[in-house]
Coordinates of C-alpha atoms in Angstrom, one line a residue:
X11 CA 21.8 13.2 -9.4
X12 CA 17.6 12.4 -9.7
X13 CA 16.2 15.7 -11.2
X14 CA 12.9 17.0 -10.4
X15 CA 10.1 17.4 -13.3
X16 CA 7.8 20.1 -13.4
X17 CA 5.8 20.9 -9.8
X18 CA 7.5 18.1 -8.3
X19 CA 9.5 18.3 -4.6
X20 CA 11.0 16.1 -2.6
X21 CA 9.0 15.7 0.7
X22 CA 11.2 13.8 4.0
X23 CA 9.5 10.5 4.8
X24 CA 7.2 10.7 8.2
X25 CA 9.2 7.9 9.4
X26 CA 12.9 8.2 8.3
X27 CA 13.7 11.6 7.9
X28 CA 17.8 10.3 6.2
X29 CA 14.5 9.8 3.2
X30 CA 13.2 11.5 0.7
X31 CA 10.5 11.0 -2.0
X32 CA 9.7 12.9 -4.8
X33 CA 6.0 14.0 -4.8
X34 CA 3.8 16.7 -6.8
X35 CA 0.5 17.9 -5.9
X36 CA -1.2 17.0 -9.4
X37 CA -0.7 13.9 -9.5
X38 CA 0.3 12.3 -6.1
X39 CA 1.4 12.3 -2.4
X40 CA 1.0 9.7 -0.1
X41 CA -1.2 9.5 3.0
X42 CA -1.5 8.3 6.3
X43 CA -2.9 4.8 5.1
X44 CA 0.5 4.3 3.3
X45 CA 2.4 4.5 6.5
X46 CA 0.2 2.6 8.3
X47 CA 0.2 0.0 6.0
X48 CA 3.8 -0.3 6.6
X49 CA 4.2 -0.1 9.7
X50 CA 1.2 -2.9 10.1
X51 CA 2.2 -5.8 7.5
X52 CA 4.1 -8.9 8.9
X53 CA 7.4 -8.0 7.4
X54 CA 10.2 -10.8 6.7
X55 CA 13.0 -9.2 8.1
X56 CA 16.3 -10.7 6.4
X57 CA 14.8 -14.0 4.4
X58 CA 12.0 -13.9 1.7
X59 CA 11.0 -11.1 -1.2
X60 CA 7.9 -8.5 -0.7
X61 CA 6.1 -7.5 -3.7
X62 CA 3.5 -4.1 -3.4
X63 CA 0.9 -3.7 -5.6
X64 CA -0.3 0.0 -6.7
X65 CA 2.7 1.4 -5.8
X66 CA 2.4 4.7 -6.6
X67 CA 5.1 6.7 -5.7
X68 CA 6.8 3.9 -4.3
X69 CA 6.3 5.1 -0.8
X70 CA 5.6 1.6 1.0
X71 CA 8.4 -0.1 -0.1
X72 CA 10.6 2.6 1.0
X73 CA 9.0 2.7 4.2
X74 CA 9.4 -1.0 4.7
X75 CA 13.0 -0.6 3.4
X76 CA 13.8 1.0 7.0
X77 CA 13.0 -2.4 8.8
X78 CA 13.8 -5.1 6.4
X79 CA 16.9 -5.9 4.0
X80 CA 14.9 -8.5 1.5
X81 CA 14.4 -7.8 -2.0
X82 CA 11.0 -5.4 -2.9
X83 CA 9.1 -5.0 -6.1
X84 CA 6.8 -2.0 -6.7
X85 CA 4.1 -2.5 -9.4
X86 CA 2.4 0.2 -10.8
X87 CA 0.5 1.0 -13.7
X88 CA 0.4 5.0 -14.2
X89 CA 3.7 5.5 -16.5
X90 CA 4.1 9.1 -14.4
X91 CA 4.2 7.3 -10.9
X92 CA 6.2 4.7 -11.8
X93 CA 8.7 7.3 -12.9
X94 CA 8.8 9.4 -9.9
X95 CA 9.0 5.9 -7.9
X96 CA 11.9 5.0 -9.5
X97 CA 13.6 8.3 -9.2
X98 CA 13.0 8.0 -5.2
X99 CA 14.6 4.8 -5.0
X100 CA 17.5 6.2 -6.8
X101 CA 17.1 8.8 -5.0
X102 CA 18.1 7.0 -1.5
X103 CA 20.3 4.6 -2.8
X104 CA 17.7 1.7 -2.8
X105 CA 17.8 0.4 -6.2
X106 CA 19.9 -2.9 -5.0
X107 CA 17.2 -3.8 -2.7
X108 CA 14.1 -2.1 -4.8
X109 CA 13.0 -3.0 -8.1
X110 CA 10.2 -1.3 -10.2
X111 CA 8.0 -2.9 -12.7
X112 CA 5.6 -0.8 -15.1
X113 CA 2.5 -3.0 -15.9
X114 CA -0.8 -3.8 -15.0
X115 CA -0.9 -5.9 -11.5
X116 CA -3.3 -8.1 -13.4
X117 CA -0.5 -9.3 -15.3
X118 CA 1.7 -10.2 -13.0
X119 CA 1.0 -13.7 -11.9
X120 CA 1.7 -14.5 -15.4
X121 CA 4.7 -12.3 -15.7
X122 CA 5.8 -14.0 -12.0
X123 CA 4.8 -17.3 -13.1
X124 CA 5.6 -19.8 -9.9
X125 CA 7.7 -17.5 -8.7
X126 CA 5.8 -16.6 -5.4
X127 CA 6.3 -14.0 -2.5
X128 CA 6.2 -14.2 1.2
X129 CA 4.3 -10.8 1.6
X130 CA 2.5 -8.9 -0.8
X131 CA 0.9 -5.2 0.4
X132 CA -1.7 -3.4 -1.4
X133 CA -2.7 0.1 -0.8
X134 CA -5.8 -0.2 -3.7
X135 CA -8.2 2.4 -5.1
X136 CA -10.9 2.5 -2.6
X137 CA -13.9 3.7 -4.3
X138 CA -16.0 2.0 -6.6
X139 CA -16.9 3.0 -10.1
X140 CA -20.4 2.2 -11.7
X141 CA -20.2 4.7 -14.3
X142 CA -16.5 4.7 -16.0
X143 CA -16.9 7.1 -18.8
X144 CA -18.1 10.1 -16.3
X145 CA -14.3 10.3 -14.7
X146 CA -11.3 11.5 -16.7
X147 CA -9.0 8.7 -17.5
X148 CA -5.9 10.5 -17.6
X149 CA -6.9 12.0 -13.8
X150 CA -3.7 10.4 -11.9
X151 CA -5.8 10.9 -8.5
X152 CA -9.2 9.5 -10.6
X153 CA -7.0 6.2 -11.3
X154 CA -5.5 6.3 -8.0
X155 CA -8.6 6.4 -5.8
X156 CA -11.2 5.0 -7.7
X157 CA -11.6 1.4 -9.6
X158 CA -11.4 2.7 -13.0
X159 CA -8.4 0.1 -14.0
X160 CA -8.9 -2.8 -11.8
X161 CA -11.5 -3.4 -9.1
X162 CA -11.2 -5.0 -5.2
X163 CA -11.8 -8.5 -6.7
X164 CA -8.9 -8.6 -9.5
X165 CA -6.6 -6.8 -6.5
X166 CA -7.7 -9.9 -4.1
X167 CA -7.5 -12.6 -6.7
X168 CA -3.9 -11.8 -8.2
X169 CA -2.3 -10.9 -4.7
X170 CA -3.6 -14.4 -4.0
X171 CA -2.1 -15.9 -6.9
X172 CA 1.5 -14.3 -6.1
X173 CA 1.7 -15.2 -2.5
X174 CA 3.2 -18.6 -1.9
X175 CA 1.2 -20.8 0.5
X176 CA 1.5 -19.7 4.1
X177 CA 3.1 -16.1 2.7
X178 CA 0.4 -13.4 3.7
X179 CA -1.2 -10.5 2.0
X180 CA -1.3 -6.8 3.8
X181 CA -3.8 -4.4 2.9
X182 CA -5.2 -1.1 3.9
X183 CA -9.1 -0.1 3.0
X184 CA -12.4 1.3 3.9
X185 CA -13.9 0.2 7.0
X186 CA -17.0 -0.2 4.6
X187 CA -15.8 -2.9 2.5
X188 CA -15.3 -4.6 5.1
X189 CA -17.3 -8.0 4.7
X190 CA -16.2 -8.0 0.3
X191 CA -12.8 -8.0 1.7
X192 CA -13.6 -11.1 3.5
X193 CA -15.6 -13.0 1.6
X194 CA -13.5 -12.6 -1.9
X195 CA -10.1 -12.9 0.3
X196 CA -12.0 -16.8 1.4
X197 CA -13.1 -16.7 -2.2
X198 CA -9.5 -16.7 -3.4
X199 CA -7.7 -19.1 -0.6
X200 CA -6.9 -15.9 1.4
X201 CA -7.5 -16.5 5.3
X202 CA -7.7 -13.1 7.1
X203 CA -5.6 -13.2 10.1
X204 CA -5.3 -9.8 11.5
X205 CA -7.9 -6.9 11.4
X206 CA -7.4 -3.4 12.7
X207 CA -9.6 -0.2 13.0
X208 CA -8.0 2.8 12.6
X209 CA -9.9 6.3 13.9
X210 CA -9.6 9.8 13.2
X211 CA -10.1 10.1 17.3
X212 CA -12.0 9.0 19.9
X213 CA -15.7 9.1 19.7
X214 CA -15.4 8.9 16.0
X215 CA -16.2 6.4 13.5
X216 CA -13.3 3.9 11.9
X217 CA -12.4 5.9 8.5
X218 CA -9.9 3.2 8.2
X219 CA -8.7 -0.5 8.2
X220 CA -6.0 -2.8 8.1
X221 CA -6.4 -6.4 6.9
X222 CA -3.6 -9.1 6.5
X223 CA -4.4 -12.5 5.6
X224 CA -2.6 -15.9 5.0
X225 CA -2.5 -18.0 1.8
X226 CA -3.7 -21.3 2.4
X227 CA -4.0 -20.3 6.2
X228 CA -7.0 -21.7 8.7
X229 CA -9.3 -19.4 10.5
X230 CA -8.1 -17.5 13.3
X231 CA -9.2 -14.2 13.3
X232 CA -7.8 -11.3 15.9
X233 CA -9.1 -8.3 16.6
X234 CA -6.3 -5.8 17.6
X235 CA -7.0 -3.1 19.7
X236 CA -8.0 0.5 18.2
X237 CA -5.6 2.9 16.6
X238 CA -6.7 6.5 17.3
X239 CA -4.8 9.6 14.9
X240 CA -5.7 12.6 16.8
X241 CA -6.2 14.1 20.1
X242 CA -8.7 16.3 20.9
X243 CA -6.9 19.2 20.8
X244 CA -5.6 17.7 16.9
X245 CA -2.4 16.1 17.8
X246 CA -1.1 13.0 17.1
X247 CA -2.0 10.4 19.8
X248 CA 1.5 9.1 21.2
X249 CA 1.4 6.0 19.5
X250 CA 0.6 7.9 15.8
X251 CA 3.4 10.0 17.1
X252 CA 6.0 7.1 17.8
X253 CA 4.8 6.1 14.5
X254 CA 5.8 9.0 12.0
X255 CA 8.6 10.6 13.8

């Protein structure tokens, strides 16, 4: 039996409601951009391994779990994430095809060695940080959105280094980053493949954006078409719906 700690709950997932996470409102729950990033990346389905970087609570690979049967590791940093990740996975009975690691993503090409994965995913801290000492270190939603531990460049280069040549990288960002996330994924032998703008509705600017990219790969870059969230009268658009329920 997984035991709650503190204000923690267990929320059903937007997409597989047989799941359950464990979240808490001080120190995280997962977004939108989490199941979008799951639903987007290029998923081997029954051959391969998957590997997801900043993990949190573990909520992509349990949303990929509903669509593929290979073997997933979740890295993550934060000692009180990677706890309630791990409790999840217990949690639904995932820990044969889920595996947790607690460590710096940084380390991890070492740690892997040649050892390499078809797909990594990365749902990074957005936000850059030019002055460190003015944010609490021990904020779990400082670390979470902002690059306190490890900036877009160190997320690019290492998720470069663990994908094997031809396997492809999956992440979700800013719409404002944009042109760093192509010129350090080129940087690092990462060949963006697959770019999507996601929108609050229509009329409104992109808040967000999906990237995948392919080790080693040559230039082919598509465009898909737009993903809207809401309708104007603030519910989900049918395909957001089709999505999450």
């Amino acid at each position: 039996m997984v035991s709650l700690v503190g204000d923690e709950r267990f929320d059903y997932l937007f997409t597989d409601q047989s799941m359950q996470i464990i979240q808490s409102p001080t120190v995280f729950s997962y977004s939108i951009d989490a199941v979008l990033l799951a639903d987007f990346a290029s998923l081997p389905l029954k051959r391969g391994k998957i590997i997801d970087l900043c993990t949190g609570n573990g909520v992509i690979p349990l949303l990929m779990s509903k669509f593929t049967r290979v073997p997933m590791i979740g890295v993550e940093i934060q000692e009180r994430l990677y706890d309630m990740a791990w409790r999840s996975i217990r949690h639904n009975n995932k820990e044969e095809q889920i595996k947790m690691i607690h460590g710096d993503l940084n380390d991890m090409p070492r740690y892997f060695g040649n050892d390499k994965f078809d797909l990594v995913t990365v749902n990074p801290p957005y936000f850059k940080t030019e002055h460190r000492n003015q944010l609490n270190k021990n904020d779990h939603l400082t670390i979470a959105r902002h690059e306190m531990l490890v900036n877009l460049e160190e997320v690019i280069q290492t998720s470069s280094q663990l994908a094997k040549s031809g396997g492809k990288v999956a992440m979700v960002h800013r719409p404002g980053r944009l042109v760093d996330l192509i010129s350090l994924m080129r940087t690092y032998k990462l060949e963006p493949k697959r770019i999507r703008f996601v929108y609050p509705r229509e009329g409104k600017e992109a808040n967000i954006l999906l990237i995948e990219a392919i080790r080693d790969g040559k230039a082919d870059l598509k465009l898909l078409p737009p993903l809207y969230v809401f309708n104007d009268d603030g519910s989900y658009t049918k395909e957001l719906h089709q999505l999450v329920y």
